[in-house]
CSV table of N, CA and C in Angstrom, one decimal:
chain,number,residue,atom,x,y,z
E,410,TYR,N,66.4,48.5,167.2
E,410,TYR,CA,67.8,48.7,166.9
E,410,TYR,C,68.0,50.0,166.1
E,411,ILE,N,67.1,50.2,165.1
E,411,ILE,CA,67.3,51.4,164.3
E,411,ILE,C,67.1,52.7,165.0
E,412,TRP,N,66.3,52.7,166.0
E,412,TRP,CA,66.2,54.0,166.8
E,412,TRP,C,67.4,54.2,167.7
E,413,ASN,N,68.0,53.1,168.2
E,413,ASN,CA,69.2,53.3,168.9
E,413,ASN,C,70.3,53.9,168.0
E,414,ALA,N,70.5,53.4,166.8
E,414,ALA,CA,71.5,53.9,165.9
E,414,ALA,C,71.1,55.4,165.5
E,415,PHE,N,69.9,55.7,165.3
E,415,PHE,CA,69.5,57.1,165.0
E,415,PHE,C,69.8,58.0,166.2
E,416,ASN,N,69.5,57.6,167.4
E,416,ASN,CA,69.8,58.4,168.6
E,416,ASN,C,71.3,58.6,168.7
E,417,ILE,N,72.1,57.6,168.5
E,417,ILE,CA,73.6,57.8,168.5
E,417,ILE,C,74.0,58.8,167.5
E,418,GLU,N,73.5,58.7,166.3
E,418,GLU,CA,73.8,59.6,165.2
E,418,GLU,C,73.5,61.1,165.6
E,419,VAL,N,72.3,61.3,166.1
E,419,VAL,CA,71.9,62.6,166.5
E,419,VAL,C,72.7,63.2,167.6
E,420,ILE,N,73.1,62.4,168.6
E,420,ILE,CA,73.9,62.8,169.7
E,420,ILE,C,75.3,63.1,169.2
E,421,CYS,N,75.9,62.3,168.4
E,421,CYS,CA,77.2,62.5,167.8
E,421,CYS,C,77.3,63.7,166.9
E,422,THR,N,76.3,63.9,166.1
E,422,THR,CA,76.2,65.1,165.3
E,422,THR,C,76.1,66.4,166.1
E,423,THR,N,75.3,66.3,167.1
E,423,THR,CA,75.1,67.5,168.0
E,423,THR,C,76.4,67.8,168.7
E,424,VAL,N,77.1,66.8,169.2
E,424,VAL,CA,78.4,67.1,169.9
E,424,VAL,C,79.4,67.7,168.9
E,425,LEU,N,79.5,67.1,167.7
E,425,LEU,CA,80.4,67.7,166.7
E,425,LEU,C,80.1,69.1,166.3
E,426,VAL,N,78.9,69.4,166.0
E,426,VAL,CA,78.5,70.7,165.6
E,426,VAL,C,78.7,71.7,166.8
E,427,MET,N,78.4,71.3,168.0
E,427,MET,CA,78.6,72.2,169.1
E,427,MET,C,80.1,72.5,169.4
E,428,LEU,N,80.9,71.5,169.2
E,428,LEU,CA,82.3,71.7,169.4
E,428,LEU,C,82.9,72.6,168.3
E,429,VAL,N,82.5,72.5,167.1
E,429,VAL,CA,83.0,73.3,166.0
E,429,VAL,C,82.5,74.8,166.2
E,430,LEU,N,81.2,74.9,166.6
E,430,LEU,CA,80.7,76.3,166.9
E,430,LEU,C,81.4,76.9,168.1
E,431,CYS,N,81.7,76.2,169.1
E,431,CYS,CA,82.3,76.8,170.3
E,431,CYS,C,83.8,77.1,170.0
E,432,THR,N,84.5,76.3,169.1
E,432,THR,CA,85.9,76.6,168.9
E,432,THR,C,86.0,77.7,167.8
E,433,LYS,N,85.0,77.9,167.0
E,433,LYS,CA,85.1,79.0,166.0
E,433,LYS,C,84.6,80.3,166.5
E,434,THR,N,83.9,80.4,167.6
E,434,THR,CA,83.5,81.6,168.1
E,434,THR,C,84.6,82.3,168.9
E,435,ALA,N,85.0,83.5,168.6
E,435,ALA,CA,86.1,84.1,169.2
E,435,ALA,C,86.0,84.2,170.7
E,436,ARG,N,84.8,84.4,171.2
E,436,ARG,CA,84.5,84.6,172.6
E,436,ARG,C,84.7,83.3,173.4
E,437,LEU,N,84.4,82.2,172.7
E,437,LEU,CA,84.5,80.9,173.4
E,437,LEU,C,85.7,80.1,173.0
E,438,ALA,N,86.6,80.6,172.1
E,438,ALA,CA,87.7,79.8,171.7
E,438,ALA,C,88.7,79.6,172.8
E,439,PRO,N,89.3,78.4,172.9
E,439,PRO,CA,90.2,78.1,174.0
E,439,PRO,C,91.5,78.8,174.0
E,440,SER,N,92.0,79.2,172.8
E,440,SER,CA,93.2,79.9,172.7
E,440,SER,C,93.2,80.7,171.4
E,441,LYS,N,94.1,81.6,171.3
E,441,LYS,CA,94.2,82.4,170.0
E,441,LYS,C,94.9,81.7,168.9
E,442,SER,N,95.8,80.7,169.2
E,442,SER,CA,96.5,80.0,168.2
E,442,SER,C,95.7,78.9,167.5
E,443,GLY,N,94.6,78.5,168.2
E,443,GLY,CA,93.8,77.4,167.6
E,443,GLY,C,94.3,76.0,167.9
E,444,PHE,N,95.4,75.9,168.6
E,444,PHE,CA,96.0,74.6,168.8
E,444,PHE,C,95.1,73.7,169.7
E,445,LEU,N,94.6,74.3,170.8
E,445,LEU,CA,93.7,73.6,171.6
E,445,LEU,C,92.4,73.2,170.9
E,446,ALA,N,91.9,74.1,170.0
E,446,ALA,CA,90.7,73.8,169.3
E,446,ALA,C,91.0,72.6,168.3
E,447,LEU,N,92.2,72.5,167.7
E,447,LEU,CA,92.6,71.4,166.9
E,447,LEU,C,92.6,70.1,167.7
E,448,ILE,N,93.2,70.1,168.8
E,448,ILE,CA,93.2,68.9,169.7
E,448,ILE,C,91.8,68.5,170.1
E,449,GLY,N,91.0,69.5,170.4
E,449,GLY,CA,89.6,69.2,170.8
E,449,GLY,C,88.8,68.5,169.7
E,450,VAL,N,89.0,69.1,168.5
E,450,VAL,CA,88.2,68.5,167.3
E,450,VAL,C,88.8,67.1,167.0
E,451,VAL,N,90.1,66.9,167.0
E,451,VAL,CA,90.7,65.6,166.7
E,451,VAL,C,90.2,64.6,167.7
E,452,PHE,N,90.3,64.9,169.0
E,452,PHE,CA,89.9,63.9,169.9
E,452,PHE,C,88.4,63.6,169.9
E,453,THR,N,87.6,64.6,169.6
E,453,THR,CA,86.2,64.4,169.5
E,453,THR,C,85.8,63.5,168.3
E,454,ILE,N,86.4,63.8,167.2
E,454,ILE,CA,86.2,62.9,166.0
E,454,ILE,C,86.7,61.5,166.3
E,455,LEU,N,87.8,61.4,166.9
E,455,LEU,CA,88.4,60.1,167.3
E,455,LEU,C,87.4,59.3,168.2
E,456,GLY,N,86.8,60.0,169.2
E,456,GLY,CA,85.9,59.4,170.1
E,456,GLY,C,84.6,59.0,169.4
E,457,LEU,N,84.1,59.9,168.5
E,457,LEU,CA,82.9,59.7,167.8
E,457,LEU,C,83.0,58.5,166.8
E,458,THR,N,84.2,58.3,166.2
E,458,THR,CA,84.3,57.2,165.3
E,458,THR,C,84.3,55.9,166.0
E,459,GLN,N,84.5,55.9,167.3
E,459,GLN,CA,84.4,54.6,168.0
E,459,GLN,C,82.9,54.1,168.1
E,460,THR,N,82.0,54.9,167.7
E,460,THR,CA,80.6,54.5,167.7
E,460,THR,C,80.2,53.8,166.3
E,461,ALA,N,81.2,53.6,165.5
E,461,ALA,CA,81.0,53.0,164.2
E,461,ALA,C,80.3,51.6,164.2
E,462,GLY,N,80.7,50.9,165.3
E,462,GLY,CA,80.1,49.5,165.4
E,462,GLY,C,78.6,49.6,165.7
E,463,TYR,N,78.1,50.7,166.3
E,463,TYR,CA,76.7,50.7,166.7
E,463,TYR,C,75.9,51.4,165.6
E,464,SER,N,76.4,52.5,164.9
E,464,SER,CA,75.6,53.2,164.0
E,464,SER,C,76.1,53.5,162.7
E,465,GLY,N,77.3,53.1,162.4
E,465,GLY,CA,78.0,53.3,161.1
E,465,GLY,C,78.8,54.5,161.0
E,466,ALA,N,78.7,55.4,162.1
E,466,ALA,CA,79.5,56.6,162.2
E,466,ALA,C,79.3,57.5,161.0
E,467,CYS,N,78.1,57.8,160.6
E,467,CYS,CA,77.8,58.6,159.5
E,467,CYS,C,77.8,60.1,159.9
E,468,PHE,N,77.4,60.4,161.1
E,468,PHE,CA,77.3,61.8,161.6
E,468,PHE,C,76.4,62.7,160.8
E,469,ASN,N,75.6,62.2,160.0
E,469,ASN,CA,74.6,63.0,159.3
E,469,ASN,C,73.3,62.2,159.3
E,470,PRO,N,72.4,62.6,160.2
E,470,PRO,CA,71.2,61.9,160.3
E,470,PRO,C,70.4,61.7,159.0
E,471,ALA,N,70.4,62.7,158.1
E,471,ALA,CA,69.7,62.6,156.9
E,471,ALA,C,70.3,61.5,156.0
E,472,VAL,N,71.6,61.3,156.0
E,472,VAL,CA,72.2,60.3,155.2
E,472,VAL,C,72.0,58.9,155.9
E,473,ALA,N,72.0,58.9,157.2
E,473,ALA,CA,71.8,57.7,157.9
E,473,ALA,C,70.4,57.1,157.7
E,474,ILE,N,69.4,57.9,157.6
E,474,ILE,CA,68.1,57.4,157.4
E,474,ILE,C,67.9,56.9,156.0
E,475,ALA,N,68.5,57.5,155.0
E,475,ALA,CA,68.3,57.1,153.6
E,475,ALA,C,68.9,55.8,153.3
């Protein structure tokens, strides 16, 4: 069970970091105003918090292990 929670944390952290990096890079940004980036981040965090029942929704593997 602990490895399943750890894997979920790693995947969720990777998705969140990749989304932030993609929306903050000017070349990959979905729009100049940042509105689409805001919606993308909000819906991603909303979706990731749905994993709270499985892993605690910590999104930081170092804190999740400790």
